[in-house]
Short mmCIF file of C-alpha atoms in Angstrom, two decimals:
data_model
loop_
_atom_site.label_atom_id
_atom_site.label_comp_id
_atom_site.label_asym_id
_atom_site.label_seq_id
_atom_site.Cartn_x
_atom_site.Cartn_y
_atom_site.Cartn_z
CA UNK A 768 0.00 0.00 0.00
CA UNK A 769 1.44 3.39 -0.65
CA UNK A 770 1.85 5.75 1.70
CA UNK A 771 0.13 8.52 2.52
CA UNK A 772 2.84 11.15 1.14
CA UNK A 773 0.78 14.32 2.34
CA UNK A 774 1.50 12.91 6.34
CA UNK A 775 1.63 10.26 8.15
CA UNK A 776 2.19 9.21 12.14
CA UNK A 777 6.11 9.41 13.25
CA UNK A 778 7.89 6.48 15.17
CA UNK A 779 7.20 7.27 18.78
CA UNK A 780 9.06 10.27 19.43
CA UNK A 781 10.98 10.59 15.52
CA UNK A 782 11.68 14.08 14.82
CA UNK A 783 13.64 13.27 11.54
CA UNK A 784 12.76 9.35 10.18
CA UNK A 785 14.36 8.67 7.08
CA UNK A 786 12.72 5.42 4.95
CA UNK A 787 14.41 3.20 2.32
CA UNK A 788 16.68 5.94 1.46
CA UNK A 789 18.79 6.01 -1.55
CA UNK A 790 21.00 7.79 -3.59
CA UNK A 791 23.67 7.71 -6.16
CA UNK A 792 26.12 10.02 -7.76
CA UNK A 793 26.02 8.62 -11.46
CA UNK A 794 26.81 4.91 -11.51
CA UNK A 795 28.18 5.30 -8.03
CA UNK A 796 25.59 4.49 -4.92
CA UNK A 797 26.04 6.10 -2.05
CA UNK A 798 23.02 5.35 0.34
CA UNK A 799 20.97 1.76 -0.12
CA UNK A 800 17.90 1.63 1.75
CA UNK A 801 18.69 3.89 4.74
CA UNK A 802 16.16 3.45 7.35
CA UNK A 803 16.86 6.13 10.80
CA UNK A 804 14.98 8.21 13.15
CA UNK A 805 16.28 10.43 15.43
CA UNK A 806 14.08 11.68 18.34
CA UNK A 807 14.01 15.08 20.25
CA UNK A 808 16.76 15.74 22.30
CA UNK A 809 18.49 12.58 20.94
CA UNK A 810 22.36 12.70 19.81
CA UNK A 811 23.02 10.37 17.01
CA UNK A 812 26.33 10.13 16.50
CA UNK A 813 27.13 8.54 12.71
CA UNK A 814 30.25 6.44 12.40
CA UNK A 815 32.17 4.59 9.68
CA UNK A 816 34.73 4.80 7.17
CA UNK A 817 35.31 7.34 4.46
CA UNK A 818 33.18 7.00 1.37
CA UNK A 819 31.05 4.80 3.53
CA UNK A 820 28.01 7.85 2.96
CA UNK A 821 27.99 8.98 6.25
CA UNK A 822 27.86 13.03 5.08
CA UNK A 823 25.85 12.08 1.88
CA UNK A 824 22.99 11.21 4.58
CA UNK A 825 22.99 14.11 6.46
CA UNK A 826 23.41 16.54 3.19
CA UNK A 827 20.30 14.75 2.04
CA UNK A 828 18.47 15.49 5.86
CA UNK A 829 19.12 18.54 4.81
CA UNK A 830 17.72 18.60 1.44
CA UNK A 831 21.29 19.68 0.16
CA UNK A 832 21.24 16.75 -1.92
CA UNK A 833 18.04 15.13 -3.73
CA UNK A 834 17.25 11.58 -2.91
CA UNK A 835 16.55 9.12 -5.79
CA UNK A 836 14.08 7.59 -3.90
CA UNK A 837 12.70 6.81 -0.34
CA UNK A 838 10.91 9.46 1.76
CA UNK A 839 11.80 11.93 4.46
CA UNK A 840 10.22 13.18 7.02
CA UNK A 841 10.23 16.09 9.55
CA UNK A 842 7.81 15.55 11.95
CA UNK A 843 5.53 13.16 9.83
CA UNK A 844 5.48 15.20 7.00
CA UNK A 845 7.68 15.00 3.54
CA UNK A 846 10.38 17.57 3.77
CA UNK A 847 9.44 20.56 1.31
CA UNK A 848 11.10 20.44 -1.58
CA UNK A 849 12.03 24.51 -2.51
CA UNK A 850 11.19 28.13 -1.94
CA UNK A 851 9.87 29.59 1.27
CA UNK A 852 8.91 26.05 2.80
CA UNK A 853 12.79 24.51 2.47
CA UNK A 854 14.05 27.71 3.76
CA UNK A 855 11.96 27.40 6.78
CA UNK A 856 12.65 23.75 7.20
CA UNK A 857 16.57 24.54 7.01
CA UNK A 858 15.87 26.77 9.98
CA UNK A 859 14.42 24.23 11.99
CA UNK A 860 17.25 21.89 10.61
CA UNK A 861 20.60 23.70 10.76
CA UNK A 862 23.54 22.59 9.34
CA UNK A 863 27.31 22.68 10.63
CA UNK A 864 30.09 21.87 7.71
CA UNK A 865 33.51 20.97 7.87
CA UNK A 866 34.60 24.36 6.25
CA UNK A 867 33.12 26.85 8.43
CA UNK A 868 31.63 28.54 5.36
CA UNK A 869 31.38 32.06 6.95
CA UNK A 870 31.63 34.99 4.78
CA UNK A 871 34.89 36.72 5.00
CA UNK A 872 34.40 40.09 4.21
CA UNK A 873 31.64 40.13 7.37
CA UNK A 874 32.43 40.14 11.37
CA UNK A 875 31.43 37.28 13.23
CA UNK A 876 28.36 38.83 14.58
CA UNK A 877 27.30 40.20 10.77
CA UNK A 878 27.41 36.27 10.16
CA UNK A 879 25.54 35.49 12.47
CA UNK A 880 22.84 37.91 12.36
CA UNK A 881 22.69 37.94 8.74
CA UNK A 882 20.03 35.18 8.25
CA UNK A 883 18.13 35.56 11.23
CA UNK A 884 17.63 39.56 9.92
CA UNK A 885 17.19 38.28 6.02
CA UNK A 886 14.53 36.20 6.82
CA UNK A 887 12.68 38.39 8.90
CA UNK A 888 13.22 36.10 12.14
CA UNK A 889 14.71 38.95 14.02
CA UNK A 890 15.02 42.80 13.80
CA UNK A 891 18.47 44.15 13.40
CA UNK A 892 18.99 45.44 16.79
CA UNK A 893 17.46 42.28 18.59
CA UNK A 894 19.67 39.72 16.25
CA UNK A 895 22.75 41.94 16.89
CA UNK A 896 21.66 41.44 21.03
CA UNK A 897 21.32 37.81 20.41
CA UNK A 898 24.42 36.97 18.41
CA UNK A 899 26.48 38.64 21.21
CA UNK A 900 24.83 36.32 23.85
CA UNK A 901 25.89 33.74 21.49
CA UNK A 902 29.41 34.14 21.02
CA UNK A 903 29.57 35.00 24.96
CA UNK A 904 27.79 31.04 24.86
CA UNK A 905 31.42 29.74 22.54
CA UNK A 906 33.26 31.90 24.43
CA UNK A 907 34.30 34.32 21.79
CA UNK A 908 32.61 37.65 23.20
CA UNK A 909 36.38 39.79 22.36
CA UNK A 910 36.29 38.62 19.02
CA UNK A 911 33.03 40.19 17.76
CA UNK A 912 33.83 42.52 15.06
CA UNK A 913 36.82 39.77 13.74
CA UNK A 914 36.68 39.06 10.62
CA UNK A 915 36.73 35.38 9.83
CA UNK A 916 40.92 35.56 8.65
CA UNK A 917 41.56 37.05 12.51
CA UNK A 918 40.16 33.31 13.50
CA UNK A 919 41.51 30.56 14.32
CA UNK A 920 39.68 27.35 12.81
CA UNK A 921 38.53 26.75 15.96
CA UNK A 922 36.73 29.98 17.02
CA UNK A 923 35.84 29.92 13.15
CA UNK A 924 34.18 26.71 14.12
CA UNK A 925 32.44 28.05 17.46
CA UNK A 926 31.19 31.21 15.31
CA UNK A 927 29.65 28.64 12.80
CA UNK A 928 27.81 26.94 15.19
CA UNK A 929 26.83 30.18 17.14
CA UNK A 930 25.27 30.95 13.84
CA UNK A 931 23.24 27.76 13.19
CA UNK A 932 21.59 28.58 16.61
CA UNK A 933 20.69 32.16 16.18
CA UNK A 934 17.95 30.37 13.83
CA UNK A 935 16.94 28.57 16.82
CA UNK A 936 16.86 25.23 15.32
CA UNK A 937 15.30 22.35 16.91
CA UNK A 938 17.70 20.02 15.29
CA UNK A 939 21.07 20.65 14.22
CA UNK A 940 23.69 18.28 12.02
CA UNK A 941 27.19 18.54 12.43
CA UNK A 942 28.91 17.29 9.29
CA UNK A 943 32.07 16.27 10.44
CA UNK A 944 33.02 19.80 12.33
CA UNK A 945 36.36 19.40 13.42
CA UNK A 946 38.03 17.60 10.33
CA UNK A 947 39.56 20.50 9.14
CA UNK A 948 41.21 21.90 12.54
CA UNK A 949 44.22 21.37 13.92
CA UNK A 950 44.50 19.04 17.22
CA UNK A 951 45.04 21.77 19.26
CA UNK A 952 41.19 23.38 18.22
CA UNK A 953 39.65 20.32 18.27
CA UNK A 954 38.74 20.55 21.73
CA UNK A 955 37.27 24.09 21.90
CA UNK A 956 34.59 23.01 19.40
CA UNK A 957 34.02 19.45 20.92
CA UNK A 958 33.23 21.30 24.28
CA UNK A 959 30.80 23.40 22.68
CA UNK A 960 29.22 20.36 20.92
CA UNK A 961 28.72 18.20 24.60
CA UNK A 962 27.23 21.45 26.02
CA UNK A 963 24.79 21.11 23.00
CA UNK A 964 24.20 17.64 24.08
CA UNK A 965 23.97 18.19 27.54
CA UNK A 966 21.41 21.17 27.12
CA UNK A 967 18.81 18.48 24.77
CA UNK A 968 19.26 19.73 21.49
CA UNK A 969 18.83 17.29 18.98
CA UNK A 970 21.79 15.93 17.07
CA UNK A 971 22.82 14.05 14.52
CA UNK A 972 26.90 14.25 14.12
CA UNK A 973 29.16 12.91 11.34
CA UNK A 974 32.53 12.20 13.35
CA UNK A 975 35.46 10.60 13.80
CA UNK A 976 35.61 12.32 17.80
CA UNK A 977 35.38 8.96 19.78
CA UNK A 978 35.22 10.53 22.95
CA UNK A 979 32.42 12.78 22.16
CA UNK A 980 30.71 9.81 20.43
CA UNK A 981 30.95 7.71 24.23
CA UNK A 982 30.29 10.70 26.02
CA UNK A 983 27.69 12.37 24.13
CA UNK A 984 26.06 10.00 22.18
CA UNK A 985 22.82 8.56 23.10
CA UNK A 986 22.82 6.59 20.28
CA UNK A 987 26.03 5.13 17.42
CA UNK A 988 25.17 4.46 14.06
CA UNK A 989 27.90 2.81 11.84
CA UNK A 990 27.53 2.69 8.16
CA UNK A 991 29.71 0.74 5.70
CA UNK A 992 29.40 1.24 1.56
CA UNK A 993 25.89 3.04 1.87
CA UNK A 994 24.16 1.32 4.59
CA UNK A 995 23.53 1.29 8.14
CA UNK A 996 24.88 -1.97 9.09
CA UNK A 997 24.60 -1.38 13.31
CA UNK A 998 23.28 0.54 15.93
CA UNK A 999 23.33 0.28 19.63
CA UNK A 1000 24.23 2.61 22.51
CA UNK A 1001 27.72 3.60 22.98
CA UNK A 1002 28.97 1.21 25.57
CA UNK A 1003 28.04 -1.75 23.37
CA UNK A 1004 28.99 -0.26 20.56
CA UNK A 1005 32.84 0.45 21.77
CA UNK A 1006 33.07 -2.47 23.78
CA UNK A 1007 31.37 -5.25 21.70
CA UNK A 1008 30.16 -4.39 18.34
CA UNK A 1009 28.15 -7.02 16.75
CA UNK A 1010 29.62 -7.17 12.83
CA UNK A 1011 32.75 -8.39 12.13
CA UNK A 1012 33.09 -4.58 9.74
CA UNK A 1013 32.44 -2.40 12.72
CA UNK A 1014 34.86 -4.64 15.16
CA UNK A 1015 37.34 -3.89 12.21
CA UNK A 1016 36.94 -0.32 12.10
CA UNK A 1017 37.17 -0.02 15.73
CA UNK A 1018 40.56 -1.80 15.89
CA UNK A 1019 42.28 0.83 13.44
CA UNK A 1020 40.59 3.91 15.12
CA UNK A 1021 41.28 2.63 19.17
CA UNK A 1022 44.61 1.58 18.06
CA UNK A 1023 45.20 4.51 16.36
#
């Protein structure tokens, strides 16, 4: 029977619930038959090795990529497709890249009051009020007017995610956040991140941080070649994963 693509009743609690997912770059597939939900004030934490899809699925959560076929829902209902609708959604669902994508020629509070402002969220003087709050919340209050080149990758990092909540999202994905900063930053943004996760928001986080994942994560998700191929909650995950691919992975990461 098909289903009802108008609405339909979420898994107990789903926020996000992605069904028989997939999606292919040319001849190449990238997600086969992804099936996840992710509940409110859940952190999914997304594991696996490169090429394995794991930013492919959140890029499609985020309508950043089309799906071939499957559904997606946000809150039981298909997530829009363009115009005013996905601009709304992506508000609800922020994003968090691996390049910080900030604008360079602004300061870090004109990035982040720039789409609450644009999108008529906030008035100028009110988003200007919040984004300073914010940055005092990453701990960046003295670098206000910086420019993005007077950052470090880290407080780059911390400015990007200050800006993904001055939409106040109820869900955020992280896309692999600290792959591009050196060791040193790492830290600075994974502290932000378990404050996040602490405070309920909802998460879903492409990583290869394995402390935040057994700190943080209510829940690990490991993909191989397209597929989620286990789940569980951290402490069975790290300490006696059920495929013989994940037990693999583990050993080169914890040996590391």
């Amino acid at each position: 029977m098909m289903t009802n693509m108008s609405e339909r009743s979420p898994s107990q609690g789903a926020v996000i619930e992605l069904k028989d997912v997939e999606k292919s770059f040319g001849a190449t597939k990238v997600l086969t038959g992804v099936n996840l939900s992710i509940a409110k004030g859940e952190t999914v934490v997304i594991l696996g090795p490169s090429g394995s899809g794991k930013s492919t699925l959140l890029r499609t959560t985020n309508r950043l990529e089309p799906i071939d076929s499957g559904e997606i829902w946000y809150h039981g209902k298909p997530i829009p497709r363009e115009g005013r609708e996905l601009a709304a959604y992506r508000a609800e669902v922020g994003m968090v890249f691996q390049q910080f994508n900030l604008y360079p020629h602004k300061t870090a509070v004109q990035n982040i009051t720039l789409a609450p402002v644009k999108r008529g969220k906030q008035k100028p003087e009110e988003a200007r009020a919040r984004a300073l709050r914010l940055l005092a919340d990453v701990n960046l209050s003295e670098h206000a007017n910086k420019r993005p080149g007077a950052l470090s990758g880290g407080q780059q990092q911390r400015v990007a995610i200050a800006r993904a909540m001055a939409m106040d999202p109820e869900v955020i994905l992280f896309d692999e956040p600290t792959s591009a900063l050196d060791p040193e930053m790492i830290q600075e943004v994974v502290h932000v991140m378990k404050r996040l996760s602490a405070d309920g928001m909802t998460m879903a986080v492409v990583t290869h941080e394995i402390g935040f994942a057994r700190e943080s994560a209510d829940r690990i998700v490991f993909m191989d070649e397209g597929r989620i191929i286990e789940e569980s909650d951290p402490e069975s995950f790290f300490t006696n994963p059920r495929t013989e691919r994940a037990q693999e992975f583990l050993g080169k990461i914890l040996n590391h």
